[in-house]
Amino acid sequence: MLSRSIKYRYNYKPISSNFSRLISSSRVTENSQKFPLNPCINEILTNPPSPNTKIQVSGWIKASRISKNVAFIDIVDGTTHQDVKCIVRPPSLLPETLNTGSSIEVSGVWSEGKGKQKFEVQVTSENEGKVDVLGEIEELYPLQKKNHSIQFLRTIPQYRWRTESLASILRFRSQVETNLVNFFNKHSFIKTHPPIVTASDCEGAGEMFRIESNSMLSNKKEEEKFFGKEAFLTVSTQLHLEVLCAALNRVWTLTPCFRAEESDTNRHLSEFWMLEAEIAFTNSLTEITKFAELMIKSTVEMLVENKNNEGSNLIDTVDKSIKDQMTSRWEMLLSKENWDSITYTEAIEILQKNVQDGKVKFTYSPVWGDSLKSEHEKWLAGEYFKGPVFVTDYPLEEKAFYMKINEDKKTVACFDLLVPDIGELIGGSLREHDLQKLTNEMIRRGMDPKPLEWYLDLRRNGSMPHGGFGMGFERLLLYLSHGENIKDVIPFPRNVNNCIC
Amino acid sequence: MLSRSIKYRYNYKPISSNFSRLISSSRVTENSQKFPLNPCINEILTNPPSPNTKIQVSGWIKASRISKNVAFIDIVDGTTHQDVKCIVRPPSLLPETLNTGSSIEVSGVWSEGKGKQKFEVQVTSENEGKVDVLGEIEELYPLQKKNHSIQFLRTIPQYRWRTESLASILRFRSQVETNLVNFFNKHSFIKTHPPIVTASDCEGAGEMFRIESNSMLSNKKEEEKFFGKEAFLTVSTQLHLEVLCAALNRVWTLTPCFRAEESDTNRHLSEFWMLEAEIAFTNSLTEITKFAELMIKSTVEMLVENKNNEGSNLIDTVDKSIKDQMTSRWEMLLSKENWDSITYTEAIEILQKNVQDGKVKFTYSPVWGDSLKSEHEKWLAGEYFKGPVFVTDYPLEEKAFYMKINEDKKTVACFDLLVPDIGELIGGSLREHDLQKLTNEMIRRGMDPKPLEWYLDLRRNGSMPHGGFGMGFERLLLYLSHGENIKDVIPFPRNVNNCIC
């Protein structure tokens, strides 16, 4: 902070006398103001105090071993996967019971370690060391036993994030989001917040949640609507994002989206976070796919390079087999200079040829005009291309009304990014920016343009070629962490009949 | 990126052979891969090309002047408040009509400017310059005329963000969020995503939105619930955030929250973004208030210091009178070493004394035990303290069940941060972490503990003292931008009878 302050004093052009006073007074805060919280374990290990300093460490007991003359306690606090080792001598300094999972506060002296660890906390009678239990555990606390299955952990959402590997996933999630913020900032994108409550059905799929004020429902005033009309939870913020794109050019968002799908798979959530980006002044689908490719590559690159090593932290906390798979996945994403790209028509040809040649069997025959099924997507990315592949130019009838129709009049300028294990990770397109063409297509589809007049207005005034994409944030996390179920990369998954806590 | 790569080569400890290969191959992407999008105006002005380079600039016409021999066009594209000036010679190179708000693409030569501006685009027949209209405007396009009232602009949400001052607000919003991300990352906080759909009513206020699958409602299967039970939109993610706090220690979130309040004021939204933070291993309310103070100060400090000057950009695009108010507000926030802090009891005494002394009149008399009314809050912060003031230790009966009860048994360890013009900006507390005390309080209030067993579980196992706060993100933006209505700092405001587009 100090170096930044010094820097600006030479670079910064004050814009008013008030503002320049403001700037010269602004160096007071973080330097002169003591950070009010006690150091957490991540801070202690990142900037260790000098040896022989008195220290207090709070956290949960990860493991303990007690012998006659000495006791060892490993403490974690969730801010890092690393623990702090405490050496208690004599063990009589310990409270009567000491269980894995209890929360404790240890007072001792920060010391250079003798074994593998560089530092440890010495808790002795000489240095007035002590161990206080802040919160005990009950006999039935499930996390005392190790190696619970991930399926079992899903049944205890109030506890499961206390496990080492799942806590890593949430730290990883936070880091991936930060990397995306940095990536978009670097490239002049504005982070925006389109609405969650909407009267429009962006995808026309109909699988939406309807919302109403609880008190109006309870009073049975069913004819009255809180918002003056039927209101729904958004399935995609794209239409609203286009409004902001037509004002700010490069916009993105990371927003909860909702789909009332009654299917319950390992890749679907009823509530999920969607990253959407919209870019003005482009009429090239390749620019959009290349940009999406760069976004993921940059995110992975920052994971690998970042100072806190959240990437390697995550890898450190998973099983050897997953570790290797994750590592080779990241390597593959970064090393492939250009990800593969084929058209939908080529994809169908590849699928049909390989079925004919007996190289693969599908439940659904691949037929031009039908949507690609999940089994087709996974095979294309996982088996055929063995990596991410863009599939472009899908049939008009399979896609939404707003996509730009290609010259063949049969396909649209759109893409899906398919990745191994997951299938569709990103979907995007150029948007039709010609008012007449867009209105014609809506009418051809039997849509009423009235409720979307505001969207058509974007084409009436100052319209510009543009395009964008949406990516399920949890799908990205699932893919990058080589997880098996999307329910394990979001804190509280919501699905049909699933709203545990 | 390059310097970071070089740096890590000396600092980075590879954790497996695969991972070290990954790292050595990771320097390929952003350096070798051309950024796929054409430069936007922010990029052009931040890293100007060399003079005499051919250039294409796309954007919307901000202003144009055409004389006999030369025409001037100023283009904006929303990525910055600055424009690019184009000099067109001869004016016959222009298309027939050229209106403010039309979107255009200009080809010309980047040149050193002769007037105030450092650079300009020379569009001449010699350099094959041209001006293409991408999107015209209609005769009735409202933004042709300048100086529309902000009230009128609210009626055209599809267009209003194209105005200079409102576009500034959205760029500012994006910058404030980035600053908060940086602040929390710096202090080892994990950004988390608690659920939007919930079966719990955190505040007990009852003003919630109920949600149900549209298809179930349409099929009149009213007895069946999509989630297997009644589900609502969250009013505060705090209870779920406490689950994550009990796993990761320092957690925060920025999440949409929803209140079905039928009042429509300049400070309320039915859908708003709430920043919530939760901190483990603290039993000091002062630590929480000091932390909240530091969060806001750091955010403002980064605004003042940041390279892209989003702070000064915002200030540059507003009226002189607002500019001065905003500047002195930021100055005051940073320069006051410790913000004022009083107890609720002291606040009531101050209010009562000033009423008695005839210094102020209120609609509602200040009485110990009642909630502070908005008029009281605004007077305390705006008139009495002339700045932010923490009010702590409110009466037990006025606050939620989970707050730690003080020794007097009449008040709880909580705070509100009051600021001028807005009133309450932040509300926070220590949370009761003792199972017995918490259960007793729930029973005393007539609450059924059953639906919150998962929340009580946090106190059954590994419980720790903790606390946190929530801050309406739009209120912070409103306060920092010295705006008059919260509807102008969120792209698509939602209120009772208000869901325009």
JSON list of N, CA and C in Angstrom, two decimals, chain A residues 77 303 349 379 411 475 492-493:
[
{"chain": "A", "resi": 77, "resn": "ASP", "atom": "N", "xyz": [-7.54, -23.82, 10.62]},
{"chain": "A", "resi": 77, "resn": "ASP", "atom": "CA", "xyz": [-8.62, -22.83, 10.80]},
{"chain": "A", "resi": 77, "resn": "ASP", "atom": "C", "xyz": [-9.36, -22.51, 9.51]},
{"chain": "A", "resi": 303, "resn": "LEU", "atom": "N", "xyz": [-4.06, -19.57, -11.72]},
{"chain": "A", "resi": 303, "resn": "LEU", "atom": "CA", "xyz": [-4.11, -20.57, -10.66]},
{"chain": "A", "resi": 303, "resn": "LEU", "atom": "C", "xyz": [-2.74, -21.17, -10.44]},
{"chain": "A", "resi": 349, "resn": "GLU", "atom": "N", "xyz": [-21.33, -35.53, -38.70]},
{"chain": "A", "resi": 349, "resn": "GLU", "atom": "CA", "xyz": [-20.65, -36.45, -39.61]},
{"chain": "A", "resi": 349, "resn": "GLU", "atom": "C", "xyz": [-19.67, -37.35, -38.85]},
{"chain": "A", "resi": 379, "resn": "TRP", "atom": "N", "xyz": [-18.57, -37.80, -25.65]},
{"chain": "A", "resi": 379, "resn": "TRP", "atom": "CA", "xyz": [-17.72, -38.64, -26.50]},
{"chain": "A", "resi": 379, "resn": "TRP", "atom": "C", "xyz": [-16.83, -37.76, -27.39]},
{"chain": "A", "resi": 411, "resn": "THR", "atom": "N", "xyz": [-28.67, -22.64, -40.31]},
{"chain": "A", "resi": 411, "resn": "THR", "atom": "CA", "xyz": [-27.88, -22.68, -39.08]},
{"chain": "A", "resi": 411, "resn": "THR", "atom": "C", "xyz": [-27.71, -21.27, -38.54]},
{"chain": "A", "resi": 475, "resn": "ARG", "atom": "N", "xyz": [-19.87, -25.63, -13.37]},
{"chain": "A", "resi": 475, "resn": "ARG", "atom": "CA", "xyz": [-19.34, -26.60, -14.34]},
{"chain": "A", "resi": 475, "resn": "ARG", "atom": "C", "xyz": [-17.86, -26.37, -14.58]},
{"chain": "A", "resi": 492, "resn": "PHE", "atom": "N", "xyz": [-24.33, -24.95, -0.93]},
{"chain": "A", "resi": 492, "resn": "PHE", "atom": "CA", "xyz": [-25.63, -25.53, -0.59]},
{"chain": "A", "resi": 492, "resn": "PHE", "atom": "C", "xyz": [-26.41, -25.82, -1.86]},
{"chain": "A", "resi": 493, "resn": "PRO", "atom": "N", "xyz": [-26.20, -27.01, -2.46]},
{"chain": "A", "resi": 493, "resn": "PRO", "atom": "CA", "xyz": [-26.86, -27.31, -3.74]},
{"chain": "A", "resi": 493, "resn": "PRO", "atom": "C", "xyz": [-28.37, -27.35, -3.60]}
]
